[in-house]
PDB file of C-alpha atoms in Angstrom:
ATOM      1  CA  UNK A   1      10.437   0.160 -32.540  1.00  0.00           C
ATOM      2  CA  UNK A   2       8.921   3.303 -31.093  1.00  0.00           C
ATOM      3  CA  UNK A   3       7.218   1.102 -28.472  1.00  0.00           C
ATOM      4  CA  UNK A   4      10.487  -0.459 -27.554  1.00  0.00           C
ATOM      5  CA  UNK A   5      12.261   3.009 -27.071  1.00  0.00           C
ATOM      6  CA  UNK A   6       9.178   4.110 -25.001  1.00  0.00           C
ATOM      7  CA  UNK A   7       9.603   1.121 -22.676  1.00  0.00           C
ATOM      8  CA  UNK A   8      13.369   1.667 -22.466  1.00  0.00           C
ATOM      9  CA  UNK A   9      12.934   5.303 -21.382  1.00  0.00           C
ATOM     10  CA  UNK A  10      10.148   4.305 -18.960  1.00  0.00           C
ATOM     11  CA  UNK A  11      12.633   2.067 -16.940  1.00  0.00           C
ATOM     12  CA  UNK A  12      15.623   4.326 -17.143  1.00  0.00           C
ATOM     13  CA  UNK A  13      15.128   5.768 -13.695  1.00  0.00           C
ATOM     14  CA  UNK A  14      15.151   2.224 -12.155  1.00  0.00           C
ATOM     15  CA  UNK A  15      18.320   0.933 -13.841  1.00  0.00           C
ATOM     16  CA  UNK A  16      20.416   2.722 -11.216  1.00  0.00           C
ATOM     17  CA  UNK A  17      19.224   0.122  -8.647  1.00  0.00           C
ATOM     18  CA  UNK A  18      18.580  -1.907  -6.792  1.00  0.00           C
ATOM     19  CA  UNK A  19      18.474  -0.806  -4.101  1.00  0.00           C
ATOM     20  CA  UNK A  20      15.920   1.886  -5.416  1.00  0.00           C
ATOM     21  CA  UNK A  21      15.722   4.834  -3.221  1.00  0.00           C
ATOM     22  CA  UNK A  22      12.635   6.847  -2.448  1.00  0.00           C
ATOM     23  CA  UNK A  23      12.568  10.036  -0.475  1.00  0.00           C
ATOM     24  CA  UNK A  24       9.541  11.785   0.916  1.00  0.00           C
ATOM     25  CA  UNK A  25       7.090  11.334   3.511  1.00  0.00           C
ATOM     26  CA  UNK A  26       4.259   8.747   4.552  1.00  0.00           C
ATOM     27  CA  UNK A  27       1.332   7.776   6.845  1.00  0.00           C
ATOM     28  CA  UNK A  28       1.574   4.091   7.709  1.00  0.00           C
ATOM     29  CA  UNK A  29      -1.787   2.989   9.381  1.00  0.00           C
ATOM     30  CA  UNK A  30      -2.733  -0.288  10.624  1.00  0.00           C
ATOM     31  CA  UNK A  31      -6.291  -1.757  10.616  1.00  0.00           C
ATOM     32  CA  UNK A  32      -8.007  -4.791  11.960  1.00  0.00           C
ATOM     33  CA  UNK A  33      -9.153  -6.479   8.819  1.00  0.00           C
ATOM     34  CA  UNK A  34     -11.529  -9.413   8.803  1.00  0.00           C
ATOM     35  CA  UNK A  35      -9.694 -12.633   7.996  1.00  0.00           C
ATOM     36  CA  UNK A  36     -12.323 -13.359   5.403  1.00  0.00           C
ATOM     37  CA  UNK A  37     -11.651 -10.325   3.494  1.00  0.00           C
ATOM     38  CA  UNK A  38      -7.952 -10.631   3.578  1.00  0.00           C
ATOM     39  CA  UNK A  39      -7.891 -14.370   2.279  1.00  0.00           C
ATOM     40  CA  UNK A  40      -9.327 -13.077  -1.133  1.00  0.00           C
ATOM     41  CA  UNK A  41      -5.829 -11.814  -1.867  1.00  0.00           C
ATOM     42  CA  UNK A  42      -3.601 -14.331  -0.123  1.00  0.00           C
ATOM     43  CA  UNK A  43      -2.415 -17.479  -1.729  1.00  0.00           C
ATOM     44  CA  UNK A  44      -3.860 -20.651  -0.626  1.00  0.00           C
ATOM     45  CA  UNK A  45      -0.539 -22.236   0.364  1.00  0.00           C
ATOM     46  CA  UNK A  46       0.245 -19.319   2.564  1.00  0.00           C
ATOM     47  CA  UNK A  47      -1.064 -18.999   6.004  1.00  0.00           C
ATOM     48  CA  UNK A  48      -2.759 -15.757   7.331  1.00  0.00           C
ATOM     49  CA  UNK A  49      -1.661 -14.632  10.678  1.00  0.00           C
ATOM     50  CA  UNK A  50      -4.988 -14.057  12.417  1.00  0.00           C
ATOM     51  CA  UNK A  51      -6.675 -13.958  15.826  1.00  0.00           C
ATOM     52  CA  UNK A  52     -10.362 -13.935  16.506  1.00  0.00           C
ATOM     53  CA  UNK A  53     -11.263 -13.631  12.835  1.00  0.00           C
ATOM     54  CA  UNK A  54      -9.093 -10.784  12.279  1.00  0.00           C
ATOM     55  CA  UNK A  55      -5.468  -9.929  10.818  1.00  0.00           C
ATOM     56  CA  UNK A  56      -3.294  -6.840  10.886  1.00  0.00           C
ATOM     57  CA  UNK A  57      -3.777  -4.878   7.476  1.00  0.00           C
ATOM     58  CA  UNK A  58      -4.159  -1.222   6.659  1.00  0.00           C
ATOM     59  CA  UNK A  59      -2.472   1.161   4.332  1.00  0.00           C
ATOM     60  CA  UNK A  60       0.829   3.000   3.420  1.00  0.00           C
ATOM     61  CA  UNK A  61       0.114   6.353   1.852  1.00  0.00           C
ATOM     62  CA  UNK A  62       3.167   8.056   0.554  1.00  0.00           C
ATOM     63  CA  UNK A  63       4.347  11.082  -1.441  1.00  0.00           C
ATOM     64  CA  UNK A  64       7.833  11.047  -2.956  1.00  0.00           C
ATOM     65  CA  UNK A  65       9.570  13.993  -3.803  1.00  0.00           C
ATOM     66  CA  UNK A  66      12.605  12.026  -5.176  1.00  0.00           C
ATOM     67  CA  UNK A  67      12.564   8.460  -6.677  1.00  0.00           C
ATOM     68  CA  UNK A  68      13.538   6.606  -9.727  1.00  0.00           C
ATOM     69  CA  UNK A  69      10.195   7.655 -11.303  1.00  0.00           C
ATOM     70  CA  UNK A  70      10.430  11.100 -10.014  1.00  0.00           C
ATOM     71  CA  UNK A  71       7.686  12.715  -7.936  1.00  0.00           C
ATOM     72  CA  UNK A  72       4.616  10.632  -7.302  1.00  0.00           C
ATOM     73  CA  UNK A  73       2.113   9.405  -4.958  1.00  0.00           C
ATOM     74  CA  UNK A  74       1.363   5.956  -3.668  1.00  0.00           C
ATOM     75  CA  UNK A  75      -1.410   4.259  -1.785  1.00  0.00           C
ATOM     76  CA  UNK A  76      -0.446   0.455  -0.736  1.00  0.00           C
ATOM     77  CA  UNK A  77      -3.533  -1.427   0.492  1.00  0.00           C
ATOM     78  CA  UNK A  78      -2.267  -3.940   2.887  1.00  0.00           C
ATOM     79  CA  UNK A  79      -4.443  -6.984   3.095  1.00  0.00           C
ATOM     80  CA  UNK A  80      -2.733  -8.658   6.143  1.00  0.00           C
ATOM     81  CA  UNK A  81       0.219 -10.472   7.564  1.00  0.00           C
ATOM     82  CA  UNK A  82       1.096 -13.644   6.009  1.00  0.00           C
ATOM     83  CA  UNK A  83       3.297 -16.334   7.778  1.00  0.00           C
ATOM     84  CA  UNK A  84       5.644 -18.490   5.690  1.00  0.00           C
ATOM     85  CA  UNK A  85       8.187 -20.110   8.315  1.00  0.00           C
ATOM     86  CA  UNK A  86      10.641 -18.632   9.349  1.00  0.00           C
ATOM     87  CA  UNK A  87       9.254 -15.185   8.830  1.00  0.00           C
ATOM     88  CA  UNK A  88       5.811 -13.287   8.521  1.00  0.00           C
ATOM     89  CA  UNK A  89       5.378 -10.387   6.048  1.00  0.00           C
ATOM     90  CA  UNK A  90       2.793  -7.982   4.892  1.00  0.00           C
ATOM     91  CA  UNK A  91       0.714  -8.697   1.837  1.00  0.00           C
ATOM     92  CA  UNK A  92      -0.307  -6.065  -0.422  1.00  0.00           C
ATOM     93  CA  UNK A  93      -3.960  -6.139  -1.875  1.00  0.00           C
ATOM     94  CA  UNK A  94      -3.528  -3.286  -4.319  1.00  0.00           C
ATOM     95  CA  UNK A  95      -1.139  -0.655  -5.059  1.00  0.00           C
ATOM     96  CA  UNK A  96      -1.983   2.518  -6.498  1.00  0.00           C
ATOM     97  CA  UNK A  97       0.298   5.181  -8.013  1.00  0.00           C
ATOM     98  CA  UNK A  98      -0.053   8.260 -10.175  1.00  0.00           C
ATOM     99  CA  UNK A  99       2.972   7.210 -12.331  1.00  0.00           C
ATOM    100  CA  UNK A 100       3.025   5.047 -15.282  1.00  0.00           C
ATOM    101  CA  UNK A 101       6.597   4.152 -14.761  1.00  0.00           C
ATOM    102  CA  UNK A 102       6.225   3.170 -11.050  1.00  0.00           C
ATOM    103  CA  UNK A 103       3.174   1.042 -12.020  1.00  0.00           C
ATOM    104  CA  UNK A 104       5.126  -0.818 -14.540  1.00  0.00           C
ATOM    105  CA  UNK A 105       8.133  -1.341 -12.199  1.00  0.00           C
ATOM    106  CA  UNK A 106       5.949  -2.586  -9.484  1.00  0.00           C
ATOM    107  CA  UNK A 107       4.158  -5.176 -11.767  1.00  0.00           C
ATOM    108  CA  UNK A 108       7.064  -6.213 -13.887  1.00  0.00           C
ATOM    109  CA  UNK A 109      10.047  -6.166 -11.326  1.00  0.00           C
ATOM    110  CA  UNK A 110       8.532  -6.569  -7.900  1.00  0.00           C
ATOM    111  CA  UNK A 111       5.342  -8.680  -8.538  1.00  0.00           C
ATOM    112  CA  UNK A 112       3.005  -6.117  -7.164  1.00  0.00           C
ATOM    113  CA  UNK A 113      -0.725  -5.557  -7.987  1.00  0.00           C
ATOM    114  CA  UNK A 114       0.004  -2.013  -9.053  1.00  0.00           C
ATOM    115  CA  UNK A 115      -2.478   0.083 -10.792  1.00  0.00           C
ATOM    116  CA  UNK A 116      -2.334   3.656 -12.140  1.00  0.00           C
ATOM    117  CA  UNK A 117      -4.570   6.162 -10.373  1.00  0.00           C
ATOM    118  CA  UNK A 118      -5.321   9.799  -9.914  1.00  0.00           C
ATOM    119  CA  UNK A 119      -4.753  11.608  -6.593  1.00  0.00           C
ATOM    120  CA  UNK A 120      -6.987  14.575  -6.633  1.00  0.00           C
ATOM    121  CA  UNK A 121      -6.371  17.176  -3.742  1.00  0.00           C
ATOM    122  CA  UNK A 122      -8.954  19.517  -2.606  1.00  0.00           C
ATOM    123  CA  UNK A 123      -9.985  21.754   0.487  1.00  0.00           C
ATOM    124  CA  UNK A 124     -12.080  19.544   2.709  1.00  0.00           C
ATOM    125  CA  UNK A 125     -13.874  22.644   3.884  1.00  0.00           C
ATOM    126  CA  UNK A 126     -15.141  23.362   0.458  1.00  0.00           C
ATOM    127  CA  UNK A 127     -16.901  20.159   0.308  1.00  0.00           C
ATOM    128  CA  UNK A 128     -19.788  21.339   2.570  1.00  0.00           C
ATOM    129  CA  UNK A 129     -21.082  19.424   5.571  1.00  0.00           C
ATOM    130  CA  UNK A 130     -20.697  15.960   4.020  1.00  0.00           C
ATOM    131  CA  UNK A 131     -19.866  13.343   6.695  1.00  0.00           C
ATOM    132  CA  UNK A 132     -17.040  12.013   4.743  1.00  0.00           C
ATOM    133  CA  UNK A 133     -14.187  11.594   7.237  1.00  0.00           C
ATOM    134  CA  UNK A 134     -13.241  12.336  10.839  1.00  0.00           C
ATOM    135  CA  UNK A 135     -10.079  14.931  11.316  1.00  0.00           C
ATOM    136  CA  UNK A 136      -6.785  13.498  12.190  1.00  0.00           C
ATOM    137  CA  UNK A 137      -3.540  14.779  13.067  1.00  0.00           C
ATOM    138  CA  UNK A 138      -1.848  13.686   9.801  1.00  0.00           C
ATOM    139  CA  UNK A 139       0.219  16.579   8.563  1.00  0.00           C
ATOM    140  CA  UNK A 140       0.604  18.282   5.395  1.00  0.00           C
ATOM    141  CA  UNK A 141       3.640  16.063   4.551  1.00  0.00           C
ATOM    142  CA  UNK A 142       2.327  14.741   1.361  1.00  0.00           C
ATOM    143  CA  UNK A 143       3.068  18.199  -0.353  1.00  0.00           C
ATOM    144  CA  UNK A 144      -0.364  19.373  -0.312  1.00  0.00           C
ATOM    145  CA  UNK A 145      -0.399  21.519   2.871  1.00  0.00           C
ATOM    146  CA  UNK A 146       0.223  25.150   3.496  1.00  0.00           C
ATOM    147  CA  UNK A 147       1.902  26.797   6.295  1.00  0.00           C
ATOM    148  CA  UNK A 148      -1.233  28.527   7.868  1.00  0.00           C
ATOM    149  CA  UNK A 149      -4.605  27.113   8.401  1.00  0.00           C
ATOM    150  CA  UNK A 150      -7.786  27.430  10.586  1.00  0.00           C
ATOM    151  CA  UNK A 151      -8.538  24.737  13.294  1.00  0.00           C
ATOM    152  CA  UNK A 152     -10.627  22.159  11.810  1.00  0.00           C
ATOM    153  CA  UNK A 153      -9.903  22.810   8.098  1.00  0.00           C
ATOM    154  CA  UNK A 154      -8.358  20.120   6.077  1.00  0.00           C
ATOM    155  CA  UNK A 155      -7.609  18.681   2.692  1.00  0.00           C
ATOM    156  CA  UNK A 156      -8.962  15.718   1.149  1.00  0.00           C
ATOM    157  CA  UNK A 157      -7.153  13.279  -1.355  1.00  0.00           C
ATOM    158  CA  UNK A 158      -9.791  11.669  -3.854  1.00  0.00           C
ATOM    159  CA  UNK A 159      -8.209   8.475  -5.216  1.00  0.00           C
ATOM    160  CA  UNK A 160      -9.552   7.110  -8.466  1.00  0.00           C
ATOM    161  CA  UNK A 161      -8.093   4.254 -10.519  1.00  0.00           C
ATOM    162  CA  UNK A 162      -7.672   4.814 -14.243  1.00  0.00           C
ATOM    163  CA  UNK A 163      -7.493   2.460 -17.024  1.00  0.00           C
ATOM    164  CA  UNK A 164      -7.483   3.657 -20.486  1.00  0.00           C
ATOM    165  CA  UNK A 165     -10.221   6.336 -20.854  1.00  0.00           C
ATOM    166  CA  UNK A 166     -12.238   4.918 -17.865  1.00  0.00           C
ATOM    167  CA  UNK A 167     -12.045   6.088 -14.086  1.00  0.00           C
ATOM    168  CA  UNK A 168     -13.411   4.442 -11.088  1.00  0.00           C
ATOM    169  CA  UNK A 169     -13.329   6.225  -7.745  1.00  0.00           C
ATOM    170  CA  UNK A 170     -11.961   4.296  -4.831  1.00  0.00           C
ATOM    171  CA  UNK A 171     -12.005   6.356  -1.732  1.00  0.00           C
ATOM    172  CA  UNK A 172     -11.549   9.951  -0.100  1.00  0.00           C
ATOM    173  CA  UNK A 173      -8.932  10.529   2.570  1.00  0.00           C
ATOM    174  CA  UNK A 174      -9.206  13.564   4.617  1.00  0.00           C
ATOM    175  CA  UNK A 175      -6.031  15.436   5.872  1.00  0.00           C
ATOM    176  CA  UNK A 176      -6.016  18.230   8.253  1.00  0.00           C
ATOM    177  CA  UNK A 177      -3.845  21.249   7.847  1.00  0.00           C
ATOM    178  CA  UNK A 178      -1.830  21.717  11.128  1.00  0.00           C
ATOM    179  CA  UNK A 179       1.020  23.882   9.591  1.00  0.00           C
ATOM    180  CA  UNK A 180       4.554  23.351   8.286  1.00  0.00           C
ATOM    181  CA  UNK A 181       7.176  21.048  10.027  1.00  0.00           C
ATOM    182  CA  UNK A 182       9.025  24.187  11.324  1.00  0.00           C
ATOM    183  CA  UNK A 183       6.179  24.744  13.386  1.00  0.00           C
ATOM    184  CA  UNK A 184       6.258  21.552  15.364  1.00  0.00           C
ATOM    185  CA  UNK A 185       8.154  21.311  18.371  1.00  0.00           C
ATOM    186  CA  UNK A 186       8.563  17.471  18.214  1.00  0.00           C
ATOM    187  CA  UNK A 187       8.554  15.500  14.979  1.00  0.00           C
ATOM    188  CA  UNK A 188       9.657  12.217  16.852  1.00  0.00           C
ATOM    189  CA  UNK A 189      12.825  10.477  16.942  1.00  0.00           C
ATOM    190  CA  UNK A 190      15.047   9.491  14.086  1.00  0.00           C
ATOM    191  CA  UNK A 191      14.871   5.633  13.594  1.00  0.00           C
ATOM    192  CA  UNK A 192      15.823   2.749  11.077  1.00  0.00           C
ATOM    193  CA  UNK A 193      13.675  -0.146  10.542  1.00  0.00           C
ATOM    194  CA  UNK A 194      12.878  -2.834   7.931  1.00  0.00           C
ATOM    195  CA  UNK A 195       9.574  -3.480   6.440  1.00  0.00           C
ATOM    196  CA  UNK A 196       9.452  -6.885   4.681  1.00  0.00           C
ATOM    197  CA  UNK A 197       6.873  -8.039   2.347  1.00  0.00           C
ATOM    198  CA  UNK A 198       5.864 -10.715   0.248  1.00  0.00           C
ATOM    199  CA  UNK A 199       4.835 -10.382  -3.440  1.00  0.00           C
ATOM    200  CA  UNK A 200       4.401 -12.312  -6.540  1.00  0.00           C
ATOM    201  CA  UNK A 201       1.761 -14.820  -7.511  1.00  0.00           C
ATOM    202  CA  UNK A 202       0.828 -12.638 -10.550  1.00  0.00           C
ATOM    203  CA  UNK A 203       0.711 -13.056 -14.089  1.00  0.00           C
ATOM    204  CA  UNK A 204       3.999 -11.281 -14.520  1.00  0.00           C
ATOM    205  CA  UNK A 205       5.507 -13.248 -11.470  1.00  0.00           C
ATOM    206  CA  UNK A 206       3.992 -16.675 -10.744  1.00  0.00           C
ATOM    207  CA  UNK A 207       6.627 -17.350  -8.091  1.00  0.00           C
ATOM    208  CA  UNK A 208       6.247 -16.340  -4.412  1.00  0.00           C
ATOM    209  CA  UNK A 209       8.761 -13.242  -3.887  1.00  0.00           C
ATOM    210  CA  UNK A 210      10.035 -11.553  -0.826  1.00  0.00           C
ATOM    211  CA  UNK A 211      11.465  -8.007  -0.610  1.00  0.00           C
ATOM    212  CA  UNK A 212      12.477  -5.568   1.837  1.00  0.00           C
ATOM    213  CA  UNK A 213      12.140  -1.800   2.480  1.00  0.00           C
ATOM    214  CA  UNK A 214      14.950  -0.301   4.600  1.00  0.00           C
ATOM    215  CA  UNK A 215      13.464   2.752   6.091  1.00  0.00           C
ATOM    216  CA  UNK A 216      15.068   5.798   7.674  1.00  0.00           C
ATOM    217  CA  UNK A 217      12.914   8.666   8.851  1.00  0.00           C
ATOM    218  CA  UNK A 218      11.580  10.705  11.819  1.00  0.00           C
ATOM    219  CA  UNK A 219       8.507   8.895  13.197  1.00  0.00           C
ATOM    220  CA  UNK A 220       5.723   9.872  15.606  1.00  0.00           C
ATOM    221  CA  UNK A 221       2.362   8.386  16.362  1.00  0.00           C
ATOM    222  CA  UNK A 222      -0.728  10.352  15.203  1.00  0.00           C
ATOM    223  CA  UNK A 223      -4.576   9.844  15.250  1.00  0.00           C
ATOM    224  CA  UNK A 224      -5.459   7.377  12.489  1.00  0.00           C
ATOM    225  CA  UNK A 225      -7.131   8.800   9.433  1.00  0.00           C
ATOM    226  CA  UNK A 226     -10.704   7.768   8.511  1.00  0.00           C
ATOM    227  CA  UNK A 227     -11.491   6.848   5.014  1.00  0.00           C
ATOM    228  CA  UNK A 228     -14.730   7.328   3.044  1.00  0.00           C
ATOM    229  CA  UNK A 229     -15.945   5.620   0.088  1.00  0.00           C
ATOM    230  CA  UNK A 230     -19.438   5.876  -1.836  1.00  0.00           C
ATOM    231  CA  UNK A 231     -19.254   1.886  -2.383  1.00  0.00           C
ATOM    232  CA  UNK A 232     -20.690   0.346   0.760  1.00  0.00           C
ATOM    233  CA  UNK A 233     -21.653  -2.890  -0.766  1.00  0.00           C
ATOM    234  CA  UNK A 234     -20.807  -5.857   1.610  1.00  0.00           C
ATOM    235  CA  UNK A 235     -17.809  -7.533   0.629  1.00  0.00           C
ATOM    236  CA  UNK A 236     -17.859 -11.445  -0.169  1.00  0.00           C
ATOM    237  CA  UNK A 237     -16.964 -13.455   2.828  1.00  0.00           C
ATOM    238  CA  UNK A 238     -15.016 -15.991   1.007  1.00  0.00           C
ATOM    239  CA  UNK A 239     -13.555 -16.603  -2.402  1.00  0.00           C
ATOM    240  CA  UNK A 240     -15.145 -19.240  -4.700  1.00  0.00           C
ATOM    241  CA  UNK A 241     -12.713 -21.764  -3.899  1.00  0.00           C
ATOM    242  CA  UNK A 242     -10.935 -21.896  -7.354  1.00  0.00           C
ATOM    243  CA  UNK A 243      -7.381 -21.606  -7.661  1.00  0.00           C
ATOM    244  CA  UNK A 244      -5.523 -20.118 -10.503  1.00  0.00           C
ATOM    245  CA  UNK A 245      -2.211 -21.444 -11.940  1.00  0.00           C
ATOM    246  CA  UNK A 246      -0.033 -19.372  -9.713  1.00  0.00           C
ATOM    247  CA  UNK A 247      -1.806 -20.828  -6.618  1.00  0.00           C
ATOM    248  CA  UNK A 248      -3.811 -17.780  -5.643  1.00  0.00           C
ATOM    249  CA  UNK A 249      -7.599 -17.446  -5.064  1.00  0.00           C
ATOM    250  CA  UNK A 250      -9.483 -16.502  -8.190  1.00  0.00           C
ATOM    251  CA  UNK A 251     -10.601 -12.924  -7.912  1.00  0.00           C
ATOM    252  CA  UNK A 252     -11.413 -10.629 -10.791  1.00  0.00           C
ATOM    253  CA  UNK A 253     -10.258  -7.079 -10.844  1.00  0.00           C
ATOM    254  CA  UNK A 254     -13.661  -5.613  -9.830  1.00  0.00           C
ATOM    255  CA  UNK A 255     -13.993  -7.843  -7.016  1.00  0.00           C
ATOM    256  CA  UNK A 256     -10.427  -7.039  -6.027  1.00  0.00           C
ATOM    257  CA  UNK A 257     -11.072  -3.392  -6.040  1.00  0.00           C
ATOM    258  CA  UNK A 258     -14.038  -3.920  -3.922  1.00  0.00           C
ATOM    259  CA  UNK A 259     -12.441  -5.946  -1.436  1.00  0.00           C
ATOM    260  CA  UNK A 260      -9.419  -3.484  -1.314  1.00  0.00           C
ATOM    261  CA  UNK A 261     -12.106  -0.812  -0.290  1.00  0.00           C
ATOM    262  CA  UNK A 262     -13.302  -3.194   2.552  1.00  0.00           C
ATOM    263  CA  UNK A 263      -9.623  -3.319   3.769  1.00  0.00           C
ATOM    264  CA  UNK A 264      -9.556   0.569   3.801  1.00  0.00           C
ATOM    265  CA  UNK A 265     -12.951   0.829   5.538  1.00  0.00           C
ATOM    266  CA  UNK A 266     -11.940  -1.547   8.394  1.00  0.00           C
ATOM    267  CA  UNK A 267     -11.327  -0.514  11.927  1.00  0.00           C
ATOM    268  CA  UNK A 268      -8.116   1.570  12.217  1.00  0.00           C
ATOM    269  CA  UNK A 269      -6.108   0.976  15.493  1.00  0.00           C
ATOM    270  CA  UNK A 270      -3.072   3.228  15.131  1.00  0.00           C
ATOM    271  CA  UNK A 271      -0.933   5.291  12.725  1.00  0.00           C
ATOM    272  CA  UNK A 272       2.545   6.477  12.480  1.00  0.00           C
ATOM    273  CA  UNK A 273       3.849   9.682  10.567  1.00  0.00           C
ATOM    274  CA  UNK A 274       6.900   9.244   8.647  1.00  0.00           C
ATOM    275  CA  UNK A 275       8.714  12.422   7.833  1.00  0.00           C
ATOM    276  CA  UNK A 276      12.098  13.049   6.311  1.00  0.00           C
ATOM    277  CA  UNK A 277      11.782   9.458   4.803  1.00  0.00           C
ATOM    278  CA  UNK A 278      14.428   7.888   2.938  1.00  0.00           C
ATOM    279  CA  UNK A 279      13.566   4.263   1.727  1.00  0.00           C
ATOM    280  CA  UNK A 280      15.899   1.681   0.202  1.00  0.00           C
ATOM    281  CA  UNK A 281      13.844  -0.932  -1.703  1.00  0.00           C
ATOM    282  CA  UNK A 282      15.756  -4.198  -2.330  1.00  0.00           C
ATOM    283  CA  UNK A 283      15.246  -6.492  -5.334  1.00  0.00           C
ATOM    284  CA  UNK A 284      12.782  -9.327  -4.786  1.00  0.00           C
ATOM    285  CA  UNK A 285      13.994 -12.887  -4.237  1.00  0.00           C
ATOM    286  CA  UNK A 286      12.141 -16.005  -4.943  1.00  0.00           C
ATOM    287  CA  UNK A 287      10.978 -17.902  -1.757  1.00  0.00           C
ATOM    288  CA  UNK A 288       9.813 -21.580  -1.619  1.00  0.00           C
ATOM    289  CA  UNK A 289       6.623 -21.845   0.149  1.00  0.00           C
ATOM    290  CA  UNK A 290       6.887 -23.759   3.381  1.00  0.00           C
ATOM    291  CA  UNK A 291       4.377 -26.336   2.412  1.00  0.00           C
ATOM    292  CA  UNK A 292       6.367 -27.200  -0.678  1.00  0.00           C
ATOM    293  CA  UNK A 293       9.418 -27.496   1.494  1.00  0.00           C
ATOM    294  CA  UNK A 294       7.386 -30.059   3.720  1.00  0.00           C
ATOM    295  CA  UNK A 295       6.599 -32.095   0.508  1.00  0.00           C
ATOM    296  CA  UNK A 296      10.185 -32.101  -0.640  1.00  0.00           C
ATOM    297  CA  UNK A 297      11.244 -33.225   2.765  1.00  0.00           C
ATOM    298  CA  UNK A 298       8.773 -36.180   2.992  1.00  0.00           C
ATOM    299  CA  UNK A 299       9.681 -37.348  -0.572  1.00  0.00           C
ATOM    300  CA  UNK A 300      13.334 -37.616   0.464  1.00  0.00           C
ATOM    301  CA  UNK A 301      12.722 -39.933   3.462  1.00  0.00           C
TER     302      UNK A 301
END
């Protein structure tokens, strides 16, 4: 009875959607990810968009000051781009949030591989001369900056996954302090765009799903952030070939976490800063994989 009431309260914020509205700021960074790394996350019946052994993945690092789950941080690790005619969409390898409510919603309602994590913010300068990350021009838009700073100083976010009483360190992301938005002469143009994504093929949602994020924000290009992790073990080049009941490659959680780090440590190519972000997330819809459509077509002739 108490558990049911707790669950009811946890989803209360999301009952006012869809669409669910998130307001805040973000860094959207694209990387060249090895196709062999990305395939560990992508269902076998979907085609990875790749060229010369690479696909386009990366990360979406956001700080929401207003959302159905209140204030929280989010890191979406994007494995790559997946093609299911007539459209191609991003595929999330892992989603990390410091909100139990947001994690549950991601898993139960959107079919995302969401996990609870901690986002610990510290002064990068206080960490000494460790060669963690290279400075970039990502602003203090995640709610961790100050209005004044010295050149070269920055702040660092240490992200660790939590499960029960155990914690596993994932990565560190260094963010420079370049002052408040009021001190910037140019924050970029105001734009509207759609960020479509596939999801599903999880225990909670075995079907293939598609949802879209309608984004309104000020956007400008920034130097890509570089990410550091103490785990430098080589990722597996291939999955073991086994397929689970939902059609995805079999990959246990520890391997999935390791592969996610490989995505984050892959080569960044460019990044966009989203400020004054307002994002509408639509409810996911079930999508029929293209290969199944073909089979249906053949059987009817």
